Amino acid sequence: MKVSEIISAIGEQDPEIYERLSSRRRAMSGFVGFGKKLALTSVPFFLGSVLQKAYGQSTGTLVVDTLNFALTLEYLEYRFYNTALGSSGLIPSGPANAAITTIRDHELAHVNFLKTAITAAGGTPVSEPTFDLTGGNGSGNGPFKDAFSNYQVFLAVAQTLEDTGVRAYKGQAGNLISNDTVLTAALNIHSVEARHASHIRQMRKANGFDANIKPWITGKDTEGVAGVDASYAGEENTTQADVSIINIGGQTISASAASEAFDEPLTKEQILLIVDPFLA
Amino acid sequence: MNEERNEGGVLNDLDFQQKLHRRAFLRYTGIAVAASTVITLDACKKDDDGVNFGSDDIAILNYAYALEQLEAAFYTQVISTPYSGISDAEKSLLTDVRDHEIAHREFFKAALGSNAIQALEVDFSSIDFTSRASVLGTAKTFEDLGVAAYNGAGQYIASANYLLLAGKIVSVEARHAAYIRDLLSNGSFADSSVVDSNGLEKSMKPRDVISAASPFIKTKLNAGSLPA
């Protein structure tokens, strides 16, 4: 999806997007002046800053915008699990199938809940995008093309989606601080995604796909999943609010434990970059 | 767990404030000495009402600090006296959990500085540390409670920075909770006892959390400054 397409898509929900952009002289001049010079990979970062300037202090819009962002991620998760459950022979029957069904049902519940919340907040829920679940940007031939025929690949992608989802919600909490009800709901989704992540990681271990994987994230370890470094970048942080966690208070706390003890957020721009290959 | 007073902490400040308040109150009322004794007892009972969490964001951080103290003390005991039949994998991951909880506890202590509440004395007399079922059952209670507590407290945090810090911790507690639950019953990582029909975690208000945690905490807590 190109930047112009994203803005156009937002325009369908927010007809004033062009006015917002043009009325912010700095945002617009940045957009026109530097657009051509941007490397492709930095576009989502740039787009995020343009949109942030365009939307400015409009809190209601920020809440709706944030919920629509979350909804898009939930659509992706739901579609991924639902496709997997519909792929015969992929997920073993019994506990594995039951667990993935539980997770799929939660993601669908999140989709429906967010749609209701967006409408209640005066917004319009975005439609489900056309996904390329292989991560191939529409080619259908991306790095995860075996996810629905190979159980090991499926669980690897599931792990990454859940860990990334946790980081995405965490990064948006501050944008919802003005609305107690919405913030609490988002937090209540955030921890459920973390429970999913924990279980998927245990499934990978139980199947012998990764002997050393833990339910929590150690450093920025992708646990052998290729091409997902961006989903784990920054998780190695061991300093919180300027306090070093390693051996804090005279206790024996390793760098691994210090990084595991705190999950780190990702910004919307970072998440969009990660999600982009899944958009057809 | 020794009960120790944090120098310059909330407790000392509070004692001081209450003494000031008492004097001002007596001056204002101008009541005779004999009568004032009665009134003092009546109006200034706070001295015996337990640990005060402070106000606003400090109260929420102290509330989190109290819960992390409880969890850290619990897992410290679990690892120093492992239950019978503990596997190497369980001991390894429960040691991780202990370290995470100690890191959380020490982080809050450092972040709160002179505003931190005292070290709390715990009461684990109801737990059989030799029994896997007792230990993991208690761990499940603590982890689910921790997640519900952080989720329920988020809305009372005014600072976006503190909110993010709480968010960084709560998802790790949720990872713990799911792990412990799966140890007890595989597949119960996010069952309907903790997740509602909308797929949302069932969060809890601070005072309800304190009520649920209080059987395990010997030090008297005063939840009065926490949101109802």
XYZ file of C-alpha atoms in Angstrom:
508
model
C 0.000 0.000 0.000
C 1.423 3.370 -0.969
C 1.315 6.487 1.175
C -1.199 8.102 -1.169
C -3.426 5.042 -0.869
C -3.270 5.148 2.919
C -4.207 8.826 2.960
C -6.946 8.110 0.462
C -8.217 5.274 2.657
C -8.264 7.557 5.676
C -10.080 10.100 3.519
C -12.950 7.678 3.141
C -13.440 7.719 6.906
C -12.340 11.276 7.492
C -13.261 13.552 4.569
C -11.387 16.376 6.236
C -8.041 14.628 6.027
C -6.880 16.747 3.082
C -7.953 19.900 4.810
C -6.172 18.800 7.972
C -3.029 18.167 5.977
C -3.166 21.394 3.977
C -4.046 23.559 6.955
C -0.888 22.455 8.684
C 1.637 24.310 6.634
C 4.644 22.648 8.175
C 3.258 19.168 7.838
C 2.340 19.779 4.230
C 5.599 21.393 3.224
C 7.413 18.486 4.797
C 5.250 16.101 2.867
C 5.781 17.737 -0.512
C 9.343 18.855 -0.069
C 10.919 15.728 1.305
C 8.612 13.034 0.085
C 10.718 12.067 -2.882
C 13.897 11.865 -0.871
C 12.530 9.358 1.609
C 13.765 5.828 1.503
C 10.876 3.438 1.140
C 11.365 1.942 4.596
C 11.082 5.282 6.337
C 7.755 6.154 4.743
C 5.589 4.821 7.582
C 7.578 6.819 10.128
C 7.197 9.911 8.019
C 3.531 9.335 7.369
C 2.922 8.942 11.091
C 4.474 12.287 11.865
C 2.518 13.979 9.097
C -0.730 12.519 10.397
C 0.140 13.417 13.957
C 0.662 17.028 12.935
C -2.461 17.008 10.814
C -4.652 15.705 13.602
C -3.011 17.843 16.246
C -4.806 17.997 19.585
C -8.128 16.545 18.513
C -8.550 14.058 21.351
C -11.759 12.472 20.131
C -10.204 11.860 16.746
C -7.087 10.485 18.393
C -9.118 7.936 20.365
C -11.089 6.824 17.284
C -7.934 6.755 15.188
C -6.170 4.639 17.804
C -9.085 2.224 18.060
C -9.188 1.858 14.267
C -5.474 1.108 14.296
C -6.104 -1.593 16.922
C -9.048 -2.904 14.902
C -6.818 -3.352 11.856
C -4.392 -5.444 13.898
C -7.228 -7.532 15.323
C -8.576 -8.150 11.813
C -5.132 -9.457 10.857
C -4.886 -11.753 13.884
C -8.396 -13.064 13.465
C -7.929 -13.723 9.743
C -4.617 -15.470 10.402
C -6.027 -17.876 13.035
C -9.269 -18.442 11.183
C -7.400 -19.347 8.013
C -5.175 -21.697 10.000
C -8.139 -23.418 11.627
C -9.637 -23.871 8.172
C -6.463 -25.435 6.794
C -6.968 -29.163 7.140
C -4.178 -31.128 8.741
C -2.340 -28.030 9.970
C -3.201 -27.874 13.668
C -3.282 -31.157 15.622
C -6.657 -31.973 17.101
C -7.003 -31.925 20.872
C -5.358 -29.298 23.112
C -3.597 -27.505 20.237
C -6.766 -27.054 18.237
C -8.659 -26.020 21.371
C -6.044 -23.401 22.258
C -5.947 -21.882 18.780
C -9.743 -21.865 18.694
C -9.791 -20.004 22.022
C -7.330 -17.457 20.671
C -9.206 -17.085 17.364
C -12.442 -16.500 19.260
C -10.802 -13.835 21.417
C -9.510 -12.020 18.330
C -12.971 -12.077 16.779
C -14.444 -10.803 20.042
C -11.867 -8.003 19.985
C -12.836 -7.110 16.415
C -16.498 -6.890 17.344
C -15.832 -5.054 20.598
C -13.632 -2.457 18.892
C -16.195 -1.868 16.149
C -18.791 -1.160 18.823
C -16.403 1.056 20.778
C -15.478 3.086 17.682
C -19.105 3.640 16.805
C -19.857 4.601 20.408
C -17.021 7.124 20.285
C -18.622 8.762 17.259
C -16.292 7.222 14.689
C -16.638 4.784 11.821
C -14.900 1.414 12.083
C -12.504 0.750 9.205
C -13.318 -2.209 6.978
C -11.159 -5.283 7.021
C -8.258 -4.776 4.599
C -7.351 -7.416 2.036
C -4.533 -9.304 3.705
C -1.647 -11.230 2.246
C -1.042 -13.606 5.146
C 2.190 -14.816 3.556
C 3.653 -11.369 4.279
C 4.221 -10.842 0.566
C 2.510 -7.469 0.026
C -0.054 -9.050 -2.249
C 2.241 -11.448 -4.091
C 0.954 -14.392 -2.054
C 4.507 -15.602 -2.036
C 5.944 -13.917 1.069
C 8.284 -15.333 3.691
C 5.434 -16.941 5.655
C 3.822 -18.710 2.702
C 4.106 -22.064 4.479
C 2.234 -20.896 7.583
C -0.918 -22.785 6.622
C 0.771 -26.008 5.558
C 3.602 -26.211 8.079
C 2.671 -26.235 11.792
C 6.120 -25.046 12.847
C 5.915 -21.986 10.591
C 2.348 -21.340 11.731
C 3.354 -21.223 15.404
C 6.380 -19.057 14.601
C 4.201 -16.465 12.862
C 1.593 -16.703 15.642
C 4.278 -15.990 18.247
C 5.419 -12.929 16.342
C 1.893 -11.620 15.805
C 1.038 -11.947 19.490
C 4.268 -10.443 20.784
C 3.877 -7.600 18.268
C 0.250 -7.089 19.247
C 1.237 -6.691 22.890
C 3.782 -4.060 21.913
C 1.267 -2.251 19.704
C -1.361 -1.881 22.440
C 1.278 -0.854 24.952
C 2.470 1.890 22.624
C -1.048 3.323 22.290
C -1.992 3.497 25.980
C -0.857 7.092 26.273
C -3.126 8.099 23.385
C -6.136 6.809 25.303
C -5.310 8.384 28.662
C -8.074 10.974 28.225
C -10.804 8.330 28.075
C -10.951 6.046 31.130
C -13.422 3.585 29.644
C -11.556 3.120 26.391
C -8.185 2.992 28.148
C -9.368 0.279 30.526
C -10.811 -1.740 27.648
C -7.549 -1.453 25.700
C -5.562 -2.553 28.749
C -7.931 -5.485 29.159
C -7.240 -6.537 25.565
C -3.492 -5.938 25.933
C -3.093 -8.470 28.752
C -5.167 -11.076 26.913
C -2.794 -10.777 23.944
C 0.090 -11.322 26.376
C -1.599 -14.476 27.685
C -1.889 -15.680 24.089
C 1.784 -14.930 23.445
C 2.775 -16.891 26.540
C 0.760 -19.914 25.457
C 1.951 -19.908 21.836
C 5.533 -19.810 23.116
C 4.807 -22.792 25.359
C 3.335 -24.621 22.370
C 6.520 -24.038 20.385
C 8.548 -25.449 23.258
C 6.257 -28.442 23.839
C 6.534 -29.384 20.158
C 10.317 -29.214 20.232
C 10.374 -26.350 17.735
C 12.493 -24.268 20.109
C 14.011 -26.024 23.110
C 14.956 -22.842 24.965
C 11.981 -20.608 24.343
C 10.301 -19.122 27.422
C 6.814 -17.662 27.871
C 8.476 -14.213 28.101
C 10.774 -12.296 25.750
C 14.497 -12.483 26.500
C 16.548 -9.615 25.130
C 15.540 -9.033 21.514
C 15.596 -12.746 20.734
C 13.227 -13.658 17.881
C 13.443 -17.313 18.973
C 14.602 -18.436 15.581
C 11.857 -16.762 13.591
C 13.474 -15.272 10.493
C 12.745 -11.795 9.216
C 10.981 -10.473 12.305
C 13.773 -8.515 13.974
C 11.662 -5.351 13.959
C 9.079 -7.056 16.168
C 11.683 -7.593 18.890
C 13.937 -4.560 18.475
C 14.163 -2.625 21.731
C 12.999 -5.508 23.944
C 16.579 -5.811 25.190
C 16.127 -2.624 27.218
C 17.312 -2.948 30.833
C 16.818 0.641 31.983
C 13.396 1.855 33.136
C 12.737 5.502 33.965
C 16.496 6.046 34.168
C 16.816 3.210 36.684
C 19.105 0.338 35.708
C 17.347 -2.953 36.422
C 20.438 -5.169 36.281
C 21.351 -6.064 39.875
C 18.966 -3.386 41.098
C 18.873 -2.776 44.850
C 21.783 -5.130 45.444
C 19.754 -8.091 44.138
C 21.129 -10.536 41.578
C 19.200 -9.637 38.435
C 20.823 -10.659 35.143
C 20.524 -8.654 31.940
C 18.246 -11.407 30.597
C 15.920 -11.228 33.596
C 16.019 -7.427 33.540
C 14.880 -7.390 29.901
C 12.263 -10.104 30.457
C 10.735 -8.291 33.428
C 9.543 -5.377 31.269
C 7.878 -5.672 27.867
C 8.576 -2.708 25.609
C 6.192 -0.686 23.425
C 6.353 0.014 19.719
C 5.014 3.170 18.096
C 2.217 3.133 15.584
C 4.751 3.937 12.863
C 6.918 0.971 13.830
C 3.890 -1.315 13.875
C 2.699 -0.089 10.473
C 6.098 -0.928 9.065
C 5.853 -4.453 10.493
C 2.279 -4.947 9.309
C 2.819 -3.504 5.834
C 3.941 -6.797 4.175
C 0.662 -8.370 5.316
C -1.381 -5.815 3.351
C -2.225 -6.933 -0.160
C 10.274 -10.147 55.784
C 11.242 -7.575 58.335
C 9.098 -4.589 58.859
C 11.289 -1.624 58.310
C 10.455 2.018 58.152
C 11.606 3.866 55.124
C 13.451 6.952 56.270
C 11.742 10.062 55.013
C 8.966 7.919 53.542
C 5.257 8.444 53.470
C 4.756 7.005 56.912
C 7.059 9.418 58.641
C 5.636 12.308 56.697
C 2.172 11.221 57.650
C 3.022 10.970 61.347
C 4.375 14.445 61.168
C 1.383 15.776 59.297
C -1.024 14.211 61.710
C 0.746 15.731 64.672
C 0.566 19.096 62.978
C -3.043 18.544 62.131
C -3.868 17.537 65.669
C -2.297 20.659 67.094
C -4.017 22.904 64.606
C -7.286 21.176 65.309
C -6.922 21.666 69.043
C -5.964 25.283 68.636
C -8.943 25.878 66.412
C -11.454 24.266 68.717
C -9.939 25.744 71.844
C -11.396 22.892 73.851
C -10.265 22.234 77.398
C -7.456 19.741 77.861
C -9.639 17.128 79.496
C -12.086 17.089 76.628
C -9.404 17.308 73.957
C -8.014 13.903 74.851
C -11.303 12.299 73.939
C -11.552 14.272 70.742
C -7.975 13.433 69.794
C -8.699 9.747 70.061
C -11.819 10.199 68.052
C -10.573 12.489 65.316
C -7.087 11.142 64.822
C -7.515 7.406 64.586
C -5.453 7.274 61.423
C -2.349 6.427 63.440
C -3.689 2.883 63.722
C -5.314 2.583 60.336
C -2.336 1.046 58.643
C 0.093 1.868 55.873
C -1.033 4.859 53.872
C -0.337 4.752 50.142
C -0.192 8.518 49.674
C -2.208 10.343 47.057
C -2.688 10.502 43.283
C -0.079 8.718 41.161
C 2.093 8.056 44.217
C -0.787 6.066 45.720
C -1.111 3.926 42.594
C 2.634 3.317 42.406
C 2.719 2.344 46.079
C -0.224 0.057 45.472
C 1.755 -1.648 42.688
C 4.816 -1.710 44.952
C 2.790 -3.494 47.647
C 1.624 -6.170 45.197
C 5.119 -6.660 43.810
C 6.459 -7.045 47.352
C 3.910 -9.782 47.937
C 4.766 -11.616 44.704
C 8.528 -11.295 45.167
C 8.354 -12.626 48.732
C 6.223 -15.539 47.575
C 8.502 -16.668 44.730
C 11.592 -16.145 46.885
C 10.135 -18.687 49.291
C 9.094 -21.003 46.434
C 12.646 -21.137 45.097
C 14.343 -21.463 48.479
C 12.040 -24.365 49.486
C 10.923 -25.958 46.186
C 7.776 -28.089 46.281
C 8.219 -31.835 46.059
C 8.455 -33.145 42.536
C 9.394 -29.816 40.982
C 10.863 -30.381 37.512
C 14.029 -28.700 36.279
C 11.997 -26.762 33.724
C 9.566 -25.557 36.373
C 12.346 -24.561 38.742
C 14.135 -22.685 35.985
C 11.092 -20.711 34.839
C 9.830 -20.069 38.382
C 13.292 -18.687 39.162
C 12.817 -16.345 36.207
C 9.456 -15.301 37.621
C 11.044 -14.666 41.021
C 13.698 -12.484 39.415
C 11.096 -10.547 37.436
C 9.062 -9.855 40.563
C 12.153 -8.802 42.519
C 13.078 -6.494 39.628
C 9.574 -4.978 39.719
C 9.682 -4.563 43.494
C 13.090 -2.931 43.472
C 12.141 -0.741 40.546
C 9.136 0.698 42.373
C 11.170 1.159 45.522
C 13.789 3.105 43.579
C 11.262 5.091 41.560
C 9.218 6.071 44.614
C 12.255 7.031 46.683
C 11.199 8.789 49.864
C 7.528 8.350 48.884
C 7.746 4.557 49.043
C 5.727 2.672 51.616
C 7.592 0.460 54.058
C 8.612 -3.139 53.438
C 5.521 -5.214 54.127
C 5.381 -8.269 56.337
C 3.684 -11.166 54.576
C 1.579 -14.000 55.933
C 1.999 -17.227 53.976
C 0.666 -19.478 56.738
C -2.131 -20.696 54.444
C 0.332 -21.930 51.817
C 1.925 -25.397 51.876
C 5.245 -24.754 50.156
C 5.933 -28.493 49.877
C 2.814 -28.975 47.749
C 2.838 -28.262 44.019
C -0.915 -27.718 43.995
C -0.776 -25.267 46.891
C 2.163 -23.312 45.477
C 0.910 -23.129 41.893
C -2.637 -22.466 43.048
C -1.392 -19.490 45.052
C 0.825 -18.368 42.167
C -2.212 -18.400 39.882
C -4.148 -16.275 42.377
C -1.321 -13.759 42.673
C -0.627 -13.491 38.946
C -4.269 -13.152 37.912
C -4.748 -10.636 40.719
C -1.686 -8.680 39.573
C -2.938 -8.445 36.000
C -6.437 -7.448 37.122
C -4.907 -4.874 39.476
C -2.705 -3.168 36.900
C -5.484 -3.141 34.312
C -7.942 -1.689 36.790
C -5.529 0.959 38.044
C -4.474 2.313 34.648
C -7.367 4.749 34.466
C -6.299 6.385 37.741
C -2.778 7.137 36.563
C -2.380 10.754 35.480
C 1.135 10.539 34.048
C 1.544 8.946 30.614
C 5.037 7.844 31.624
C 3.787 5.940 34.669
C 0.956 4.489 32.602
C 3.495 3.134 30.114
C 5.607 1.671 32.915
C 2.575 -0.096 34.333
C 1.885 -1.369 30.823
C 5.414 -2.710 30.514
C 4.951 -4.716 33.696
C 1.371 -5.935 33.320
C 1.986 -7.877 30.115
C 4.837 -9.720 31.826
C 2.491 -10.566 34.700
C 0.017 -11.834 32.105
C 2.730 -14.027 30.566
C 3.410 -15.411 34.052
C -0.284 -15.958 34.701
C -0.762 -17.890 31.471
C 2.297 -20.023 32.172
C 1.223 -20.878 35.732
C -2.311 -21.633 34.583
C -1.028 -23.961 31.867
C 1.143 -25.761 34.440
C -1.975 -26.438 36.489
C -4.253 -27.179 33.553
C -2.969 -26.963 29.996
C -5.159 -24.675 27.911
C -6.464 -22.582 30.808
C -4.118 -19.679 29.952
C -6.986 -17.287 29.216
C -10.163 -19.080 30.225
C -13.499 -17.522 31.055
C -12.605 -17.049 34.715
C -10.268 -14.226 33.695
C -11.504 -13.195 30.218
C -15.067 -12.032 29.490
C -17.226 -12.663 26.426
C -15.785 -9.588 24.688
C -12.310 -11.081 24.978
C -11.403 -8.558 27.679
C -9.490 -9.346 30.865
C -11.654 -8.934 33.968
C -9.896 -6.071 35.707
C -10.368 -5.139 39.352
C -10.622 -1.906 41.319
C -7.797 -1.176 43.799
C -9.802 -1.628 46.991
C -11.120 -4.999 45.806
C -7.574 -6.073 45.031
C -6.379 -5.009 48.476
C -9.195 -7.019 50.035
C -8.183 -10.087 48.029
C -4.501 -9.670 48.890
C -4.907 -8.773 52.557
C -5.033 -12.365 53.896
C -1.434 -12.688 52.674
C -0.204 -9.407 54.131
C 0.377 -9.111 57.876
C 1.156 -5.399 57.830
C -2.038 -3.430 58.096
C -2.818 -1.520 54.907
C -4.976 1.562 54.652
C -6.649 1.515 51.260
C -8.456 4.752 52.078
C -6.471 6.905 49.663
C -6.945 4.448 46.798
C -9.854 4.830 44.378
C -12.912 2.869 45.532
